[in-house]
Coordinates of C-alpha atoms in Angstrom, one line a residue:
Chain C
X1 CA 167.3 75.0 55.4
X2 CA 164.4 73.9 57.5
X3 CA 165.2 70.7 59.4
X4 CA 162.2 70.2 61.7
X5 CA 164.1 68.1 64.2
X6 CA 161.8 66.5 66.7
X7 CA 162.3 68.5 69.9
X8 CA 160.3 69.6 72.8
X9 CA 160.9 73.2 72.0
X10 CA 158.1 75.8 72.5
X11 CA 155.3 75.6 70.0
X12 CA 155.8 77.8 67.0
X13 CA 152.9 80.1 66.4
X14 CA 152.1 82.6 63.7
X15 CA 149.6 85.4 63.5
X16 CA 147.5 86.1 66.5
X17 CA 146.3 82.6 67.3
X18 CA 147.8 81.3 70.5
X19 CA 146.8 78.8 73.2
X20 CA 144.4 75.9 72.8
X21 CA 141.0 77.4 73.4
X22 CA 138.6 75.5 70.9
X23 CA 136.9 78.8 70.1
X24 CA 140.1 79.9 68.4
X25 CA 140.2 76.9 66.0
X26 CA 140.6 78.0 62.4
X27 CA 138.4 76.4 59.7
X28 CA 141.4 74.5 58.4
X29 CA 142.0 73.1 61.9
X30 CA 138.3 72.1 62.1
X31 CA 138.6 70.4 58.8
X32 CA 141.7 68.5 59.9
X33 CA 140.0 67.5 63.2
X34 CA 137.0 66.1 61.4
X35 CA 139.2 64.0 59.2
X36 CA 141.3 62.8 62.1
X37 CA 138.2 61.7 64.0
X38 CA 137.3 59.5 61.0
X39 CA 140.7 57.7 60.9
X40 CA 141.0 54.5 62.9
X41 CA 144.0 53.0 64.6
X42 CA 145.7 50.4 62.5
X43 CA 144.9 52.1 59.2
X44 CA 147.4 52.8 56.5
X45 CA 147.4 56.5 55.5
X46 CA 148.7 57.6 52.1
X47 CA 149.7 61.2 52.1
X48 CA 150.3 63.0 48.8
X49 CA 151.6 66.4 47.8
X50 CA 150.0 69.8 48.5
X51 CA 147.5 68.7 51.0
X52 CA 148.2 70.5 54.3
X53 CA 144.8 69.7 55.9
X54 CA 145.1 66.0 55.2
X55 CA 148.7 65.9 56.5
X56 CA 147.8 67.6 59.8
X57 CA 144.7 65.3 60.1
X58 CA 146.9 62.2 59.8
X59 CA 149.5 63.5 62.3
X60 CA 146.7 64.5 64.8
X61 CA 145.1 61.0 64.5
X62 CA 148.5 59.3 64.8
X63 CA 149.4 61.2 68.0
X64 CA 145.9 61.2 69.6
X65 CA 144.5 57.7 69.0
X66 CA 146.4 55.9 66.2
X67 CA 149.7 54.5 67.6
X68 CA 149.4 51.5 65.1
X69 CA 148.8 53.6 62.0
X70 CA 151.2 53.5 59.2
X71 CA 151.9 56.8 57.5
X72 CA 153.1 56.8 54.0
X73 CA 154.5 60.1 52.7
X74 CA 154.8 59.4 48.9
X75 CA 157.0 56.3 49.3
X76 CA 158.4 56.7 52.9
X77 CA 156.4 54.5 55.3
X78 CA 156.7 55.5 58.9
X79 CA 155.3 55.1 62.4
X80 CA 156.2 58.0 64.6
X81 CA 154.1 57.3 67.7
X82 CA 157.4 57.5 69.7
X83 CA 158.3 60.9 68.4
X84 CA 157.1 64.2 69.8
X85 CA 156.6 65.6 66.4
X86 CA 156.8 64.4 62.8
X87 CA 159.1 65.9 60.2
X88 CA 157.4 68.0 57.6
X89 CA 158.4 66.5 54.3
X90 CA 159.7 68.8 51.6
X91 CA 158.9 65.9 49.4
X92 CA 158.4 62.2 50.2
X93 CA 161.7 60.9 48.9
X94 CA 163.7 63.7 50.6
X95 CA 166.2 62.0 53.0
X96 CA 165.1 64.5 55.6
X97 CA 161.7 62.6 55.6
X98 CA 163.0 59.2 54.7
X99 CA 165.3 59.1 57.7
X100 CA 162.2 58.8 60.0
X101 CA 160.8 56.0 57.8
X102 CA 160.9 52.3 58.5
X103 CA 160.9 51.4 54.8
X104 CA 160.9 53.2 51.5
X105 CA 159.3 52.2 48.2
X106 CA 160.3 53.7 44.9
X107 CA 157.4 54.8 42.8
X108 CA 157.4 51.9 40.5
X109 CA 156.9 49.4 43.3
X110 CA 154.3 51.3 45.3
X111 CA 151.4 49.5 43.7
X112 CA 152.9 46.0 43.7
X113 CA 150.9 44.7 46.7
X114 CA 147.3 45.9 47.0
X115 CA 146.0 43.1 49.2
X116 CA 145.9 45.3 52.3
X117 CA 144.5 48.3 50.6
X118 CA 141.1 47.9 52.2
X119 CA 142.9 49.3 55.3
X120 CA 144.3 52.2 53.3
X121 CA 142.8 55.7 53.3
X122 CA 143.9 58.7 51.2
X123 CA 142.8 62.2 50.5
X124 CA 142.2 63.5 47.0
X125 CA 141.9 67.0 45.5
X126 CA 140.6 68.1 42.1
X127 CA 140.2 71.0 39.8
X128 CA 136.6 69.8 39.4
X129 CA 134.4 67.7 41.6
X130 CA 130.9 66.5 40.5
X131 CA 127.9 65.5 42.7
X132 CA 128.9 61.8 42.6
X133 CA 132.4 62.4 43.9
X134 CA 134.1 62.0 40.6
X135 CA 137.2 64.2 40.4
X136 CA 139.3 65.8 37.7
X137 CA 143.0 66.6 37.7
X138 CA 143.3 66.5 33.9
X139 CA 142.0 70.0 33.1
X140 CA 139.1 72.2 32.1
X141 CA 137.8 72.6 28.6
X142 CA 135.8 70.7 26.0
X143 CA 138.7 69.7 23.8
X144 CA 141.5 67.7 25.4
X145 CA 144.0 68.9 22.8
X146 CA 143.2 72.6 23.6
X147 CA 142.3 72.8 27.3
X148 CA 141.3 76.2 28.7
X149 CA 143.1 75.1 31.9
X150 CA 145.7 72.3 31.8
X151 CA 145.8 70.5 35.2
X152 CA 148.8 68.8 36.7
X153 CA 147.7 65.3 35.7
X154 CA 146.2 62.3 37.4
X155 CA 149.2 61.4 39.7
X156 CA 148.3 58.1 41.3
X157 CA 144.7 58.9 42.0
X158 CA 143.0 56.7 39.4
X159 CA 144.6 53.6 41.0
X160 CA 144.3 54.7 44.6
X161 CA 140.6 55.7 44.2
X162 CA 139.9 52.3 42.6
X163 CA 141.5 50.2 45.4
X164 CA 141.6 51.9 48.8
X165 CA 139.0 51.0 51.4
X166 CA 137.7 54.6 51.4
X167 CA 139.0 58.1 50.6
X168 CA 138.1 61.7 51.3
X169 CA 137.9 64.6 48.9
X170 CA 139.6 67.5 50.5
X171 CA 139.7 71.0 48.9
X172 CA 141.4 74.2 50.0
X173 CA 138.5 76.3 48.6
X174 CA 134.8 75.8 48.0
X175 CA 133.7 77.5 44.7
X176 CA 131.0 77.0 42.0
X177 CA 133.9 76.7 39.5
X178 CA 135.2 73.6 41.3
X179 CA 131.8 71.9 42.3
X180 CA 130.2 71.3 38.9
X181 CA 127.3 69.2 37.7
X182 CA 129.7 67.3 35.3
X183 CA 133.5 67.1 35.3
X184 CA 134.9 67.9 31.9
X185 CA 137.2 64.9 32.5
X186 CA 137.2 62.2 35.2
X187 CA 140.7 61.1 36.5
X188 CA 139.4 59.4 39.6
X189 CA 136.1 57.5 39.5
X190 CA 134.0 58.1 42.6
X191 CA 130.4 57.0 42.3
X192 CA 130.1 57.4 38.5
X193 CA 126.6 58.4 37.6
X194 CA 125.2 57.4 40.9
X195 CA 123.5 54.5 42.6
X196 CA 124.7 52.2 45.3
X197 CA 126.1 49.7 42.7
X198 CA 128.0 52.5 40.8
X199 CA 131.3 50.8 41.7
X200 CA 130.4 47.1 42.0
X201 CA 128.9 47.0 38.5
X202 CA 132.3 48.0 37.0
X203 CA 134.1 45.6 39.3
X204 CA 135.8 48.4 41.2
X205 CA 136.8 46.9 44.5
X206 CA 137.6 50.0 46.7
X207 CA 135.0 51.6 48.9
X208 CA 134.9 54.9 47.2
X209 CA 134.7 58.5 48.5
X210 CA 133.1 58.9 52.0
X211 CA 133.4 62.6 52.8
X212 CA 134.1 65.8 50.9
X213 CA 135.6 68.4 53.2
X214 CA 136.0 72.1 52.3
X215 CA 136.6 75.3 54.2
X216 CA 132.8 75.8 54.4
X217 CA 131.4 72.4 55.2
X218 CA 131.5 68.6 55.2
X219 CA 129.4 66.7 52.6
X220 CA 128.8 63.0 52.3
X221 CA 126.9 60.7 49.8
X222 CA 123.3 59.5 50.2
X223 CA 123.4 55.6 50.6
X224 CA 121.0 54.9 47.8
X225 CA 121.8 57.5 45.1
X226 CA 125.4 58.3 46.1
X227 CA 124.7 61.9 45.3
X228 CA 126.4 64.5 47.5
X229 CA 124.5 66.0 50.4
X230 CA 125.4 68.4 53.1
X231 CA 126.6 66.7 56.2
X232 CA 127.6 69.5 58.5
X233 CA 128.4 73.3 58.4
X234 CA 131.5 74.7 59.9
X235 CA 130.8 77.2 62.7
X236 CA 129.6 80.5 61.3
X237 CA 128.8 79.2 57.8
X238 CA 125.3 79.3 56.4
X239 CA 123.4 77.0 54.1
X240 CA 123.0 79.9 51.7
X241 CA 126.8 80.4 51.6
X242 CA 127.3 76.8 50.7
X243 CA 124.5 76.8 48.1
X244 CA 125.9 79.9 46.4
X245 CA 129.3 78.4 46.1
X246 CA 128.3 75.0 44.8
X247 CA 127.7 74.7 41.1
X248 CA 125.2 71.8 41.4
X249 CA 122.0 71.3 43.4
X250 CA 123.3 70.0 46.7
X251 CA 120.9 67.8 48.7
X252 CA 120.4 69.7 52.0
X253 CA 118.7 67.9 54.9
X254 CA 116.2 69.8 57.2
X255 CA 118.6 69.6 60.1
X256 CA 122.2 70.3 59.4
X257 CA 124.6 70.0 62.4
X258 CA 127.7 72.1 63.0
X259 CA 131.0 70.5 62.4
X260 CA 132.6 69.9 65.8
X261 CA 135.5 72.1 66.8
X262 CA 138.7 70.3 68.1
X263 CA 138.8 69.7 71.8
X264 CA 141.4 71.7 73.7
X265 CA 143.5 68.5 73.9
X266 CA 143.3 68.0 70.1
X267 CA 144.1 71.7 69.5
X268 CA 147.2 71.3 71.7
X269 CA 148.4 68.4 69.6
X270 CA 147.7 70.3 66.4
X271 CA 149.5 73.4 67.4
X272 CA 152.5 71.9 69.3
X273 CA 153.1 68.7 67.4
X274 CA 151.0 68.1 64.2
X275 CA 151.3 71.6 62.7
X276 CA 154.2 73.3 64.2
X277 CA 154.7 75.5 61.2
X278 CA 151.2 76.8 61.5
X279 CA 150.1 75.9 58.0
X280 CA 146.5 75.8 59.1
X281 CA 146.7 79.0 61.2
X282 CA 146.5 82.2 59.1
Chain V
X1 CA 198.5 35.4 24.6
X2 CA 196.4 37.8 26.7
X3 CA 192.6 37.9 26.5
X4 CA 191.0 41.0 24.8
X5 CA 190.3 43.9 27.1
X6 CA 186.8 44.6 28.4
X7 CA 185.3 47.8 27.0
X8 CA 184.9 50.7 29.4
X9 CA 181.7 52.7 29.1
X10 CA 182.6 56.1 30.4
X11 CA 181.5 58.8 28.0
X12 CA 181.4 62.5 28.3
X13 CA 178.1 64.3 28.2
X14 CA 178.6 65.7 24.7
X15 CA 179.2 62.2 23.2
X16 CA 176.4 60.6 25.2
X17 CA 173.9 63.3 24.0
X18 CA 174.6 62.4 20.3
X19 CA 172.6 59.2 21.0
X20 CA 169.5 61.4 21.3
X21 CA 168.1 62.5 17.9
X22 CA 165.0 64.3 16.6
X23 CA 161.7 62.4 17.1
X24 CA 163.0 59.8 19.6
X25 CA 161.2 58.7 22.7
X26 CA 163.4 59.3 25.8
X27 CA 162.8 58.7 29.4
X28 CA 164.3 60.9 32.1
X29 CA 164.5 59.6 35.7
X30 CA 164.7 61.2 39.1
X31 CA 167.0 62.5 40.5
X32 CA 166.8 64.5 37.3
X33 CA 169.8 63.9 34.9
X34 CA 170.2 67.7 34.4
X35 CA 173.7 67.7 32.9
X36 CA 172.4 65.5 30.1
X37 CA 169.2 67.4 29.7
X38 CA 171.1 70.7 29.3
X39 CA 173.3 69.1 26.7
X40 CA 170.3 67.8 24.8
X41 CA 168.9 71.4 24.8
X42 CA 172.3 72.7 23.6
X43 CA 172.2 70.2 20.7
X44 CA 168.8 71.6 19.7
X45 CA 167.1 68.2 19.5
X46 CA 163.4 68.5 18.4
X47 CA 160.1 66.6 18.5
X48 CA 161.0 64.3 21.4
X49 CA 158.5 62.2 23.2
X50 CA 159.4 62.4 26.9
X51 CA 158.6 60.0 29.7
X52 CA 159.3 62.2 32.7
X53 CA 157.9 64.6 35.3
X54 CA 158.2 67.9 37.0
X55 CA 160.5 70.8 36.3
X56 CA 163.1 68.8 34.4
X57 CA 160.5 67.9 31.8
X58 CA 159.3 71.5 31.9
X59 CA 162.7 72.8 31.0
X60 CA 162.9 70.6 27.9
X61 CA 159.5 71.9 26.9
X62 CA 160.6 75.6 27.5
X63 CA 163.6 75.0 25.3
X64 CA 161.3 73.7 22.4
X65 CA 162.6 70.1 22.4
X66 CA 159.3 68.3 23.1
X67 CA 156.5 67.2 20.9
X68 CA 154.7 64.8 23.3
X69 CA 154.7 64.1 27.0
X70 CA 154.1 60.8 28.7
X71 CA 153.7 62.0 32.3
X72 CA 151.1 61.4 35.0
X73 CA 152.1 64.6 37.0
X74 CA 153.8 67.7 35.8
X75 CA 153.5 69.8 39.0
X76 CA 155.7 72.8 39.8
X77 CA 157.4 71.0 42.7
X78 CA 156.1 70.0 46.1
X79 CA 153.1 72.2 46.8
X80 CA 153.3 73.8 43.3
X81 CA 150.4 73.8 40.9
X82 CA 151.1 73.0 37.3
X83 CA 154.6 73.4 35.8
X84 CA 154.5 76.7 33.8
X85 CA 155.9 75.7 30.4
X86 CA 154.0 72.4 30.3
X87 CA 150.8 74.2 31.1
X88 CA 151.3 76.9 28.4
X89 CA 152.4 74.5 25.7
X90 CA 149.6 72.0 26.4
X91 CA 146.9 74.8 26.4
X92 CA 148.3 76.2 23.1
X93 CA 148.3 72.7 21.5
X94 CA 152.0 72.9 20.9
X95 CA 152.6 69.6 22.7
X96 CA 150.5 66.5 22.8
X97 CA 149.8 65.0 26.2
X98 CA 149.7 61.2 26.3
X99 CA 147.3 61.2 29.2
X100 CA 148.0 58.6 31.8
X101 CA 148.4 57.9 35.5
X102 CA 151.1 56.5 37.8
X103 CA 149.9 52.9 37.8
X104 CA 149.1 53.0 34.1
X105 CA 152.6 54.4 33.1
X106 CA 154.3 51.8 35.3
X107 CA 152.3 49.0 33.7
X108 CA 153.2 50.2 30.2
X109 CA 156.9 50.3 31.1
X110 CA 156.6 46.8 32.6
X111 CA 155.1 45.5 29.3
X112 CA 157.9 47.2 27.4
X113 CA 160.6 45.6 29.6
X114 CA 159.1 42.1 29.3
X115 CA 158.5 42.2 25.6
X116 CA 154.8 42.0 25.9
X117 CA 152.4 43.9 23.6
X118 CA 150.4 45.1 26.7
X119 CA 149.7 44.5 30.3
X120 CA 146.3 45.0 32.1
X121 CA 145.7 47.5 34.9
X122 CA 142.6 48.2 36.9
X123 CA 143.2 51.8 38.0
X124 CA 141.5 54.1 35.4
X125 CA 138.4 51.9 34.8
X126 CA 135.4 54.3 34.7
X127 CA 137.6 57.4 34.1
X128 CA 138.1 59.5 31.0
X129 CA 141.6 58.3 30.5
X130 CA 140.7 55.7 27.7
X131 CA 138.7 58.4 25.9
X132 CA 141.4 61.1 25.9
X133 CA 144.1 58.5 25.3
X134 CA 142.9 56.1 22.6
X135 CA 146.1 53.9 23.1
X136 CA 144.5 52.7 26.3
X137 CA 141.9 50.0 25.6
X138 CA 139.1 48.9 27.9
X139 CA 139.0 45.1 27.7
X140 CA 137.2 42.2 29.3
X141 CA 139.7 39.8 30.8
X142 CA 139.5 36.3 29.4
X143 CA 140.0 34.6 32.8
X144 CA 137.4 36.2 35.1
X145 CA 135.5 38.5 32.7
X146 CA 136.5 41.6 34.6
X147 CA 136.7 45.1 33.1
X148 CA 140.4 46.2 32.8
X149 CA 142.5 48.6 30.9
X150 CA 145.1 47.2 28.4
X151 CA 148.2 49.5 28.5
X152 CA 150.4 49.2 25.5
X153 CA 154.1 48.5 25.9
X154 CA 156.2 51.7 26.4
X155 CA 159.7 51.3 25.0
X156 CA 161.9 54.4 25.2
X157 CA 164.8 54.6 22.8
X158 CA 167.0 55.9 25.5
X159 CA 166.6 56.2 29.3
X160 CA 168.7 58.9 31.0
X161 CA 169.2 58.6 34.7
X162 CA 171.2 60.1 37.5
X163 CA 172.7 58.0 40.3
X164 CA 175.3 58.1 43.0
X165 CA 178.1 55.9 41.6
X166 CA 179.1 53.5 38.9
X167 CA 182.2 51.7 37.8
X168 CA 183.6 52.0 34.3
X169 CA 181.5 49.1 33.2
X170 CA 178.1 50.5 34.0
X171 CA 177.5 48.8 37.3
X172 CA 175.5 51.5 39.0
X173 CA 174.8 51.8 42.7
X174 CA 172.3 54.3 44.1
X175 CA 172.6 55.9 47.5
X176 CA 169.7 54.6 49.6
X177 CA 168.1 52.7 46.7
X178 CA 166.7 54.0 43.4
X179 CA 163.7 56.4 43.5
X180 CA 160.8 57.2 41.2
X181 CA 160.4 54.9 38.1
X182 CA 164.1 54.7 37.3
X183 CA 164.4 50.9 37.4
X184 CA 161.3 50.6 35.2
X185 CA 162.7 53.2 32.7
X186 CA 166.0 51.4 32.5
X187 CA 164.3 48.0 32.0
X188 CA 162.0 49.3 29.3
X189 CA 164.5 51.3 27.3
X190 CA 166.7 50.1 24.4
X191 CA 169.7 51.9 25.8
X192 CA 170.5 53.5 29.1
X193 CA 172.7 56.5 30.0
X194 CA 173.5 57.0 33.7
X195 CA 175.2 60.1 34.9
X196 CA 176.8 59.7 38.3
X197 CA 178.3 61.8 41.1
X198 CA 181.4 59.7 41.1
X199 CA 183.1 56.9 39.2
X200 CA 184.3 54.1 41.5
X201 CA 186.6 51.2 41.1
X202 CA 185.2 47.8 39.8
X203 CA 186.7 46.4 43.1
X204 CA 184.4 48.6 45.1
X205 CA 181.4 47.3 43.2
X206 CA 182.5 43.7 43.7
X207 CA 182.9 44.4 47.4
X208 CA 179.1 44.8 47.6
X209 CA 177.4 43.4 44.5
X210 CA 174.1 43.3 46.4
X211 CA 174.1 47.1 46.2
X212 CA 174.2 47.2 42.4
X213 CA 170.9 48.6 41.3
X214 CA 171.5 48.8 37.5
X215 CA 173.7 46.2 35.9
X216 CA 175.3 47.2 32.7
X217 CA 174.3 50.8 31.9
X218 CA 175.3 51.4 28.2
X219 CA 177.0 54.7 29.0
X220 CA 178.3 56.3 32.2
X221 CA 178.7 60.1 32.4
X222 CA 180.8 61.7 35.0
X223 CA 178.6 64.4 36.4
X224 CA 179.2 65.6 40.0
X225 CA 176.4 68.0 40.9
X226 CA 174.8 66.8 37.7
X227 CA 171.3 66.9 39.1
X228 CA 171.5 70.5 40.1
X229 CA 169.2 72.4 40.7
X230 CA 167.5 69.3 42.0
X231 CA 168.6 66.9 44.8
X232 CA 170.9 63.9 44.6
X233 CA 170.3 61.6 47.5
X234 CA 173.3 61.5 49.8
X235 CA 175.1 64.4 48.1
X236 CA 173.1 67.6 48.0
X237 CA 169.7 69.0 48.5
X238 CA 167.5 70.9 46.1
X239 CA 168.5 74.5 45.2
X240 CA 165.1 76.2 45.8
X241 CA 166.4 79.7 45.0
X242 CA 167.6 78.5 41.6
X243 CA 164.4 76.6 40.7
X244 CA 162.5 79.7 41.7
X245 CA 164.5 81.6 39.1
X246 CA 163.4 79.2 36.5
X247 CA 159.8 79.1 37.6
X248 CA 159.5 82.9 37.7
X249 CA 161.0 83.2 34.2
X250 CA 158.9 80.5 32.7
X251 CA 155.8 81.9 34.4
X252 CA 156.4 85.3 32.9
X253 CA 156.7 83.7 29.5
X254 CA 153.6 81.6 30.0
X255 CA 151.3 84.1 31.6
X256 CA 152.5 87.5 30.4
X257 CA 153.8 86.4 27.1
X258 CA 157.2 87.9 27.9
X259 CA 159.9 85.3 26.9
X260 CA 162.7 87.7 27.7
X261 CA 163.6 86.4 31.2
X262 CA 163.2 82.8 30.1
X263 CA 165.4 83.2 27.1
X264 CA 168.0 84.9 29.3
X265 CA 167.8 82.1 31.8
X266 CA 168.3 79.5 29.0
X267 CA 171.1 81.4 27.5
X268 CA 173.0 81.9 30.7
X269 CA 172.6 78.5 32.2
X270 CA 172.2 76.2 29.3
X271 CA 173.1 77.5 25.8
X272 CA 176.2 79.5 26.7
X273 CA 177.5 77.1 29.3
X274 CA 179.2 74.7 26.8
X275 CA 179.9 71.9 29.3
X276 CA 178.7 70.7 32.6
X277 CA 181.8 72.3 34.2
X278 CA 181.0 75.6 32.6
X279 CA 177.5 75.4 34.1
X280 CA 178.7 74.7 37.6
X281 CA 181.1 77.7 37.3
X282 CA 178.1 79.9 36.4
X283 CA 176.1 78.6 39.4
X284 CA 179.1 79.3 41.6
X285 CA 181.1 77.3 44.1
X286 CA 179.6 79.0 47.2
X287 CA 176.0 78.2 46.1
X288 CA 177.0 74.6 45.5
X289 CA 178.8 74.2 48.8
X290 CA 175.7 75.5 50.6
X291 CA 173.7 72.6 49.2
X292 CA 176.2 70.0 50.1
X293 CA 174.4 68.0 52.7
X294 CA 172.3 64.9 52.8

């Protein structure tokens, strides 16, 4: 059984990646660093299932510049600034995770107080994402009763996306099958059909999706149209590669910067404390 | 002349399972009440509507007990994608999916518990949920004129839960507090069956009444290791090797159309194991001991 005790043991490494030279950062480590740099001290970070990049980003931010962050793994709310490492949850209600928490909420009470959710940030995935940051976890197909691909379900994303201060779309792959002009179904409302008032006109209080981060690039939303545009390319990725793997016309500015690599200090935190199992090194 | 005696509520899993009949709406909590779920499958109950999640719900689907799911997430476990039998049956149109979301399902259960026809919820406004689930109504609230979703009351016929301990009168105490939606399932349901790791004395309950999480379960089922292959907080951890057996068999049935391994799994661990005790014998003492930690 993996226990992931906080210790000062030697960093675990896998594959050939060792040391903390920024040139050795993997794309997933670059994704996590970009997200960590966006997270502010004092924010409340909601971490769901099956999102290794987001999880490492939160740990990196917490250890590097966020001692007052609150980390919520499913229902276990913790501050681990005093620990060398954070336990890796098997699942959020596992006692192995909950023992590091300061409080625990069962699922039914998680959404009972939303007054501070403007300080809350979460990461969302999807089987489809459209140019306005609407996401789909329901499935793919025309007929809901006979889907070609049945997705896992909306989890808590309809509510979280409605109420949190901002959120980021994070995907483990970047394909034209995922990035589509229209989602077959929308389980989390991003910027609807576009426009700066896409959320306020429905009375939706949360701040909506800010970035979409993939293994190829970072995208954001134009302030007036709220349509997705290229924000930065990860080192070694070309505009053509992104265009070919995006199923809608992505707005591409004339000058596209490169997504920054982690600093050596950030990479040391990732590899020795935030991602000891090497989930982002492969 | 002495007063009449108080009724005890301890029932064995076979008797408790007779409460569940074809076409009912049942709710299954978490930790998963697997001893009861296996008994429901052995009884061959059909056409259930199930409020539930994950692989416990998936097993009921694999065994052909389910007509409709009320679930916001049917993943294959932490890090898993979609539970295999749920995915196959939904894509084939064999089950109906009452599409919802965590906040929406909780709101419907609250309405059911409080005897209200509906309660409003904001999460889901702007999404496809009201289109694919016509039970969810987009409304304008009469106080501030905001757009909200009216979620109808959800009232399961029976909620089936797993907890740490109970006395003979259904005073249930969880280890470390209840998880998931269990309190909401219990409040919304007409009747509640709680299977427990251990029956304790009423005196022990009264020593710490603040720790009682469910007062007055209708039936208490003695089921040590009753959540296996899943975890029971404070008693044992999830048996990943065993759940992998199920996932591999169900995936072969779903993707390769080969039901052989799945039927063999169901036969060995559910249908031919007549009682919970028989099931535990088939799993094996050594395997159970290896899981016996917090």
